PDB file of C-alpha atoms in Angstrom:
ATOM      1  CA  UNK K  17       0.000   0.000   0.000  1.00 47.00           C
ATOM      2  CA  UNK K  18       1.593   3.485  -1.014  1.00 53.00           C
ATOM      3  CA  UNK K  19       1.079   6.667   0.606  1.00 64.00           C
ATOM      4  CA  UNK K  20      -2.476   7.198   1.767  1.00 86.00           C
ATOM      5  CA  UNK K  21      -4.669  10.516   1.621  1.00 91.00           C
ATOM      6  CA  UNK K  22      -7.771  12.253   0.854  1.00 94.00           C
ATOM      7  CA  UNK K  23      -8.544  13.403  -2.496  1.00 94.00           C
ATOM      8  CA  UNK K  24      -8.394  17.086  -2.746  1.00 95.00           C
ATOM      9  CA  UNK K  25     -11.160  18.881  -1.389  1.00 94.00           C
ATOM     10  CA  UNK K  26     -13.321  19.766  -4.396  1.00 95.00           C
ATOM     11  CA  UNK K  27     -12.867  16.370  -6.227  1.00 96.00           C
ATOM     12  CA  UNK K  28     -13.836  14.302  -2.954  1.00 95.00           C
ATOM     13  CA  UNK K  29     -16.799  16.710  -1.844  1.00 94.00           C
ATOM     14  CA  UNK K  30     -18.440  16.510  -5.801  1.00 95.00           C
ATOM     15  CA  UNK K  31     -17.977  12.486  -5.395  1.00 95.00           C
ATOM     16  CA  UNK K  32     -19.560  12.363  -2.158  1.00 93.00           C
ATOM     17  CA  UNK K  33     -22.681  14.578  -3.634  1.00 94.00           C
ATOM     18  CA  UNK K  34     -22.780  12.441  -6.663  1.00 95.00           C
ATOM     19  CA  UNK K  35     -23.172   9.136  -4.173  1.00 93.00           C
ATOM     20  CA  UNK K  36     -25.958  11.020  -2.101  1.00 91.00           C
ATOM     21  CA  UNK K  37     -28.013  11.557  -5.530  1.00 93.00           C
ATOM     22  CA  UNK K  38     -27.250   7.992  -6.851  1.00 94.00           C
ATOM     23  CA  UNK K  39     -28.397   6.703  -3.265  1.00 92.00           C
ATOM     24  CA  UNK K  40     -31.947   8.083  -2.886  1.00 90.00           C
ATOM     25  CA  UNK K  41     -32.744   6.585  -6.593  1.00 92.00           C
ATOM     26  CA  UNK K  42     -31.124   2.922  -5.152  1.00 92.00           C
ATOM     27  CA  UNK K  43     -33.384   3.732  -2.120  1.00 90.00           C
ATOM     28  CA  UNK K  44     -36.667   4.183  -4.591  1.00 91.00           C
ATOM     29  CA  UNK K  45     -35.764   0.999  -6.620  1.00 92.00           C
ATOM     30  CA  UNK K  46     -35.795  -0.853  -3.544  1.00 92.00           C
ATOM     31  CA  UNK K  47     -31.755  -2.239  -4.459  1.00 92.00           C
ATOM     32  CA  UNK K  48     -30.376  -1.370  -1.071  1.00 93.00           C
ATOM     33  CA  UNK K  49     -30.732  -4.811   1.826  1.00 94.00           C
ATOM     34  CA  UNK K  50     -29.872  -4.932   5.186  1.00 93.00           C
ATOM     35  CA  UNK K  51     -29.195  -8.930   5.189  1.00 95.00           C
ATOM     36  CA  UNK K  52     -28.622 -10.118   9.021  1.00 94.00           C
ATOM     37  CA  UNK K  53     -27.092 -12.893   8.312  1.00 93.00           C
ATOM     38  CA  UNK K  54     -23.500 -11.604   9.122  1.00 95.00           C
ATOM     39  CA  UNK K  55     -24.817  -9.686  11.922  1.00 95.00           C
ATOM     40  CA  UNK K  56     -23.581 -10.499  15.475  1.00 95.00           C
ATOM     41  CA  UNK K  57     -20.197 -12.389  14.184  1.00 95.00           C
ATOM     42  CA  UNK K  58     -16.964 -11.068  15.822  1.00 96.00           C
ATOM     43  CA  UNK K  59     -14.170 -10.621  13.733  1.00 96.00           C
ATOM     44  CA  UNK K  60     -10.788 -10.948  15.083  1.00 95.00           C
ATOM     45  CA  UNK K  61      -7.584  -9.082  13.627  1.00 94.00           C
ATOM     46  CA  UNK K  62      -4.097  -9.614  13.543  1.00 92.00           C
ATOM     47  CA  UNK K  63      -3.228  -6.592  16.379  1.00 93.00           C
ATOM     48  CA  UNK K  64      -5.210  -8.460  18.764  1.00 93.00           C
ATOM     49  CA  UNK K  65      -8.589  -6.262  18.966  1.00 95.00           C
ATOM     50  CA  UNK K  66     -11.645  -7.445  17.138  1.00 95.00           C
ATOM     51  CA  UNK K  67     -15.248  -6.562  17.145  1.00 95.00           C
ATOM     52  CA  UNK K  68     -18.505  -7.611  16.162  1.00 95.00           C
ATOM     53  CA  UNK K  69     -20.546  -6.748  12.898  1.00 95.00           C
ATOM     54  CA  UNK K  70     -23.521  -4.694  14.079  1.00 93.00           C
ATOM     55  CA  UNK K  71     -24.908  -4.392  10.548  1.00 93.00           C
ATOM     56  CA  UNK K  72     -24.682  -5.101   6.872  1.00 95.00           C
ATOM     57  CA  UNK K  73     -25.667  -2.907   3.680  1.00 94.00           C
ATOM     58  CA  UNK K  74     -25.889  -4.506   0.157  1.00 95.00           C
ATOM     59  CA  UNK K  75     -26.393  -3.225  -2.717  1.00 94.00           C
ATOM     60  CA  UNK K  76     -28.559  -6.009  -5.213  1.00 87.00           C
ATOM     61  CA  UNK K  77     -26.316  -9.290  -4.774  1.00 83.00           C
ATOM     62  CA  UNK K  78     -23.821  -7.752  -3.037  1.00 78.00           C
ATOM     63  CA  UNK K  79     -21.209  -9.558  -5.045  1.00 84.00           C
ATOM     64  CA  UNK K  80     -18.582  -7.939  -7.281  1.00 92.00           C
ATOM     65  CA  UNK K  81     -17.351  -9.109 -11.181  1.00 94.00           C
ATOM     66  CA  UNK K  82     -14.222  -7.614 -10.352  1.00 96.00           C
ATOM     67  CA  UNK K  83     -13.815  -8.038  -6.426  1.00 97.00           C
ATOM     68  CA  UNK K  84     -11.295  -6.680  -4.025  1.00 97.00           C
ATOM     69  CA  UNK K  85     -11.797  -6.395  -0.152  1.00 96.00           C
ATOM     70  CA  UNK K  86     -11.556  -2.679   1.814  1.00 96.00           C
ATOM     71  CA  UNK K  87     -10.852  -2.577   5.097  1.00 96.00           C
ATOM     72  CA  UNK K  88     -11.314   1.523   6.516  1.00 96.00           C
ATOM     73  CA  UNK K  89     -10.330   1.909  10.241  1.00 96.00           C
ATOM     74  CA  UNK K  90     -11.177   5.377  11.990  1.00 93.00           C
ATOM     75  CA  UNK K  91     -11.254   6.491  15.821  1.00 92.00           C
ATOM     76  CA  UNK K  92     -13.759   8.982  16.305  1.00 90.00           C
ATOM     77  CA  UNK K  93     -13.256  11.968  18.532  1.00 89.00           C
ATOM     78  CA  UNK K  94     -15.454  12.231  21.465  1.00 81.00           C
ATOM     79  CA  UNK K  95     -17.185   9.000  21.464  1.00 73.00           C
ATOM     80  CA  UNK K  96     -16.009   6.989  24.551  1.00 76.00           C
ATOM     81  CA  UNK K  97     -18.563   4.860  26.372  1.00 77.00           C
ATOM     82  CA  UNK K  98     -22.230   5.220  25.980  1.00 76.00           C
ATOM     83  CA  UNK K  99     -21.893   7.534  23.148  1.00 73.00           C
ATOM     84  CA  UNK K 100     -20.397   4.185  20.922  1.00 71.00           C
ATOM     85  CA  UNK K 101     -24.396   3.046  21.541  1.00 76.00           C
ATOM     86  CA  UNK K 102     -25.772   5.839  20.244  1.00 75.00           C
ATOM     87  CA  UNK K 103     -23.212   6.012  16.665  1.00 75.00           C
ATOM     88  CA  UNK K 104     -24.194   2.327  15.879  1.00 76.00           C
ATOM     89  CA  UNK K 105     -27.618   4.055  15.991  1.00 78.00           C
ATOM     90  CA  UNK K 106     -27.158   6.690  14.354  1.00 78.00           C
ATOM     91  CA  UNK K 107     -24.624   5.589  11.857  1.00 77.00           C
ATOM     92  CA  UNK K 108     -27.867   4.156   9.589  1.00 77.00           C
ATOM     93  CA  UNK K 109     -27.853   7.519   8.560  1.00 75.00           C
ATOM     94  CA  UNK K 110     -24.567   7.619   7.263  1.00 79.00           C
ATOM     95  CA  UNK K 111     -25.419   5.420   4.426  1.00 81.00           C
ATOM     96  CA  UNK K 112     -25.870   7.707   1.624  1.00 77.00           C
ATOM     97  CA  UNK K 113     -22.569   8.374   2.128  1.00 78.00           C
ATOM     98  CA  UNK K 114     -21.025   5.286   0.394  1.00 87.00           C
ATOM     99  CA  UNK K 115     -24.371   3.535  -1.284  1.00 92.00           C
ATOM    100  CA  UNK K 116     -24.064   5.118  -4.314  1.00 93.00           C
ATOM    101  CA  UNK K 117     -20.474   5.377  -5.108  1.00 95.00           C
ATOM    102  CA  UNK K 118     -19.306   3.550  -8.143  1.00 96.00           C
ATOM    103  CA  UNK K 119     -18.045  -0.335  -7.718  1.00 96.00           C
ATOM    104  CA  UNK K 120     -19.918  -0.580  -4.319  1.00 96.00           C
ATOM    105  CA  UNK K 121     -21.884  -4.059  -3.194  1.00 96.00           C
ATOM    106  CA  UNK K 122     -21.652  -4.586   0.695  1.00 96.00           C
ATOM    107  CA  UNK K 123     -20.057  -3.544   3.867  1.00 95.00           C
ATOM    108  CA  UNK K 124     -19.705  -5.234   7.114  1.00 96.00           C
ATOM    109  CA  UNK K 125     -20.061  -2.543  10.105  1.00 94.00           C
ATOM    110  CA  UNK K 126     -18.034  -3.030  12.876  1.00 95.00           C
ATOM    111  CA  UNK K 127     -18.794  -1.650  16.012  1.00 92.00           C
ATOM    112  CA  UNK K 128     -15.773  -0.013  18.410  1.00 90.00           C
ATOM    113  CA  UNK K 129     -12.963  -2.274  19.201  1.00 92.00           C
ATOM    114  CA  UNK K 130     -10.744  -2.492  22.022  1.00 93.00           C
ATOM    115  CA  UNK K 131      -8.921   0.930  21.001  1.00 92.00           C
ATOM    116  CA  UNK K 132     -12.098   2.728  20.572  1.00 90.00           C
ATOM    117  CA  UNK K 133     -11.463   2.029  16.421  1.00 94.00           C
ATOM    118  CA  UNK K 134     -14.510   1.597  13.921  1.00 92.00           C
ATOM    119  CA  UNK K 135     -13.889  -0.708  10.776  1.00 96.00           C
ATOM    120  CA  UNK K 136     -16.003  -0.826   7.509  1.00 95.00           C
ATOM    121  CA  UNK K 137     -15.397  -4.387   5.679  1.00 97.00           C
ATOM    122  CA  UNK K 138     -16.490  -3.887   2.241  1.00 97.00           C
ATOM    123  CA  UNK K 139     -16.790  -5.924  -1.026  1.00 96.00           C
ATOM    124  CA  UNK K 140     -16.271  -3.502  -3.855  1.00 96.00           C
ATOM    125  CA  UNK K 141     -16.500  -3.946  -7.704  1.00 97.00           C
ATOM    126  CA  UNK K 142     -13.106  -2.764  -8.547  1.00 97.00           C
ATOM    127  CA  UNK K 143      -9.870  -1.788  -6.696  1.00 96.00           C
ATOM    128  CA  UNK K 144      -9.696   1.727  -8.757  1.00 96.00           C
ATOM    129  CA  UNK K 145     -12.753   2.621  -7.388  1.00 97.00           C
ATOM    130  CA  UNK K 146     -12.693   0.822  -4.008  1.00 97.00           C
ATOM    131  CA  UNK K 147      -9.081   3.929  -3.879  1.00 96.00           C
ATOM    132  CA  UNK K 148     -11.784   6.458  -4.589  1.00 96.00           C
ATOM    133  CA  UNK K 149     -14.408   5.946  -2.743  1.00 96.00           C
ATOM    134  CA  UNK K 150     -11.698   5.489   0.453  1.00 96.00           C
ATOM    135  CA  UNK K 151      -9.997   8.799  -0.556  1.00 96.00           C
ATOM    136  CA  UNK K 152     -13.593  10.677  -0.608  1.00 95.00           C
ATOM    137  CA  UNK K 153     -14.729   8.992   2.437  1.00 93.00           C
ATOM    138  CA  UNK K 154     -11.465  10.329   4.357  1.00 94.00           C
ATOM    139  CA  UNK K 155     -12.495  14.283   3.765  1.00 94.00           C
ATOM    140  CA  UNK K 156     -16.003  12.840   5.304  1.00 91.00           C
ATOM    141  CA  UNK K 157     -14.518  10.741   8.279  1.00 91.00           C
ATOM    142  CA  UNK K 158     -12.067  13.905   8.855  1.00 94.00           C
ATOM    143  CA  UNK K 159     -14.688  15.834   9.984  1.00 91.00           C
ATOM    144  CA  UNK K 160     -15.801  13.198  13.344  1.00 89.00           C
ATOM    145  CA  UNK K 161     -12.331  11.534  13.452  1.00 91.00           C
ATOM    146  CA  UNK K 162      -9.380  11.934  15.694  1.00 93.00           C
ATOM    147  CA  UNK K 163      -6.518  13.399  13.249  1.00 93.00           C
ATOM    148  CA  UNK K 164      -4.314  10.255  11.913  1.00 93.00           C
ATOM    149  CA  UNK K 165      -6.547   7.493  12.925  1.00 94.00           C
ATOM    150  CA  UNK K 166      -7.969   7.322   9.252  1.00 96.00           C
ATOM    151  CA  UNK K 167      -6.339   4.512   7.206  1.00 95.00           C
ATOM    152  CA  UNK K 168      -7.568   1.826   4.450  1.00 95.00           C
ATOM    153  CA  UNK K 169      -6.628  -1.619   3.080  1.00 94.00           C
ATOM    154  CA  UNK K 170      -7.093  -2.742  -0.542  1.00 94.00           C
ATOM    155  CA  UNK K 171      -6.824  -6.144  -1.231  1.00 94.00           C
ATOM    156  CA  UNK K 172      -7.583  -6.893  -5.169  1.00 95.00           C
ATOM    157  CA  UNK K 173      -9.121 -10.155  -6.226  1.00 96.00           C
ATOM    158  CA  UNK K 174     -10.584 -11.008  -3.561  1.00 95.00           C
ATOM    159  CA  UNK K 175     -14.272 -11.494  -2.092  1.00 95.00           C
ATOM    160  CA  UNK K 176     -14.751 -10.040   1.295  1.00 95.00           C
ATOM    161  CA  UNK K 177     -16.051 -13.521   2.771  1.00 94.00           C
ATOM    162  CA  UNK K 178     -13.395 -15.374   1.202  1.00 94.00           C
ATOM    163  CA  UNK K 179     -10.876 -12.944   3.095  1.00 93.00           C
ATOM    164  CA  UNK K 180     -12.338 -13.101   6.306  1.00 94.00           C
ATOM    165  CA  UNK K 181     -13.158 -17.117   6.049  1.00 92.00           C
ATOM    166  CA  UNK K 182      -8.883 -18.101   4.775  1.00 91.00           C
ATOM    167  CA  UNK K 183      -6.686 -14.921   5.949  1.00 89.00           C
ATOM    168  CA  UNK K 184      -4.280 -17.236   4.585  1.00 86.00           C
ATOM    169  CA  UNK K 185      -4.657 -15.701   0.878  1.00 90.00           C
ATOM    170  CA  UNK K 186      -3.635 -12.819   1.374  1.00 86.00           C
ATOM    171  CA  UNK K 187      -0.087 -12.261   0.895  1.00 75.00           C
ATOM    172  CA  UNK K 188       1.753  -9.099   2.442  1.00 68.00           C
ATOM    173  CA  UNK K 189       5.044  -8.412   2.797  1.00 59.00           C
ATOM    174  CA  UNK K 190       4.676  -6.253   5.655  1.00 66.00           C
ATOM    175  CA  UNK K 191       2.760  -8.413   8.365  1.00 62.00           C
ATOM    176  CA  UNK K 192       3.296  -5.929  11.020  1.00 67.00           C
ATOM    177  CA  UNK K 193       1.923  -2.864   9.273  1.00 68.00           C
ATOM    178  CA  UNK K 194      -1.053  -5.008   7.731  1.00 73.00           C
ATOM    179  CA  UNK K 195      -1.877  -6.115  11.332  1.00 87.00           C
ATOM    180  CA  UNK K 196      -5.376  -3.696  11.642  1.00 92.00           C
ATOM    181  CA  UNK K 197      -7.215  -5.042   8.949  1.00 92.00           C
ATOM    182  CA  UNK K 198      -5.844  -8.840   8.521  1.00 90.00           C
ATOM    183  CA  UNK K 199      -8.458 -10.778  10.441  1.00 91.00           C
ATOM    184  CA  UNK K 200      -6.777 -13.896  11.723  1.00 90.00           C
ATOM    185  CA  UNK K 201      -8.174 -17.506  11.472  1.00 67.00           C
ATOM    186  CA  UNK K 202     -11.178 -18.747  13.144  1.00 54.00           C
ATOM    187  CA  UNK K 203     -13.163 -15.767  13.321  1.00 49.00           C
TER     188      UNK K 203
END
């Protein structure tokens, strides 16, 4: 993974408004599910935290022609103890914000893990545009995050399920700094 970043401002704010627009027609065609069937499952990660999915959006399917996996880790600022409760409530909201980007078909929610750090798991139709929606998202996340708690993981080829079900095929050749979004065996 190279350097990581938002886009520049304009770019990522006319993305983000393009996904809101794309998401309320989604919402009127009745293509966006929220399955249960992942709901409740803890995944486990390489650093030693994990967390448990507390919901799942998907877009039709929710499978990609062109899969890769995103991982997008964030501490938020001022949410410590019951307030967590009340941002898996809330966070429904947040949806338009991601629905209707480009190359988007599901994404596990993670509640807080033992660091205080939210994780998205995503399936995405593309790794080109799983870098774009990520970079947008940042200029979002920046807003309600603590400063340099925002990073992503893009793993091409790859279903989500697949990744979390076999860690094991994903090669990296830098364990260590892949250790927040690897999900370890047995989860």
């Amino acid at each position: 993974m190279g350097e990581q970043g938002p886009l520049a401002p304009g770019e990522a704010w006319r993305a983000v408004a393009a996904c809101f627009l794309t998401t309320f027609a989604l919402l009127s065609r009745h293509r966006i599910h929220l399955p249960e069937e992942h709901v409740g499952r803890r995944l486990d990660f390489a650093d030693g935290t994990g967390a448990r999915v507390y919901r799942e959006t998907r877009l039709g399917s929710g499978l990609a022609k062109d899969p890769c996996t995103l991982v997008v880790v964030f501490r938020l600022r001022l949410v410590r103890g019951p307030a967590h409760a009340l941002f898996r409530r809330e966070s429904l909201l947040n949806t338009p914000l991601f629905v209707g980007f480009p190359g988007f078909t599901s994404k596990l929610w993670l509640a807080h893990d033992e660091r205080g750090r939210y994780r998205g798991v995503y399936e995405w139709d593309g790794s080109d545009r799983a870098e774009h929606y990520a970079r947008s998202l940042w200029r979002v996340l920046a807003l309600v995050s603590e400063p340099g708690s925002i990073r992503y993981a893009i793993v091409p080829g790859l279903r989500r399920d697949d990744v979390i079900a076999d860690p094991r095929l994903v090669e990296d050749p830098e364990p260590e700094a892949a250790a927040w979004w690897r999900t370890v065996a047995g989860t």
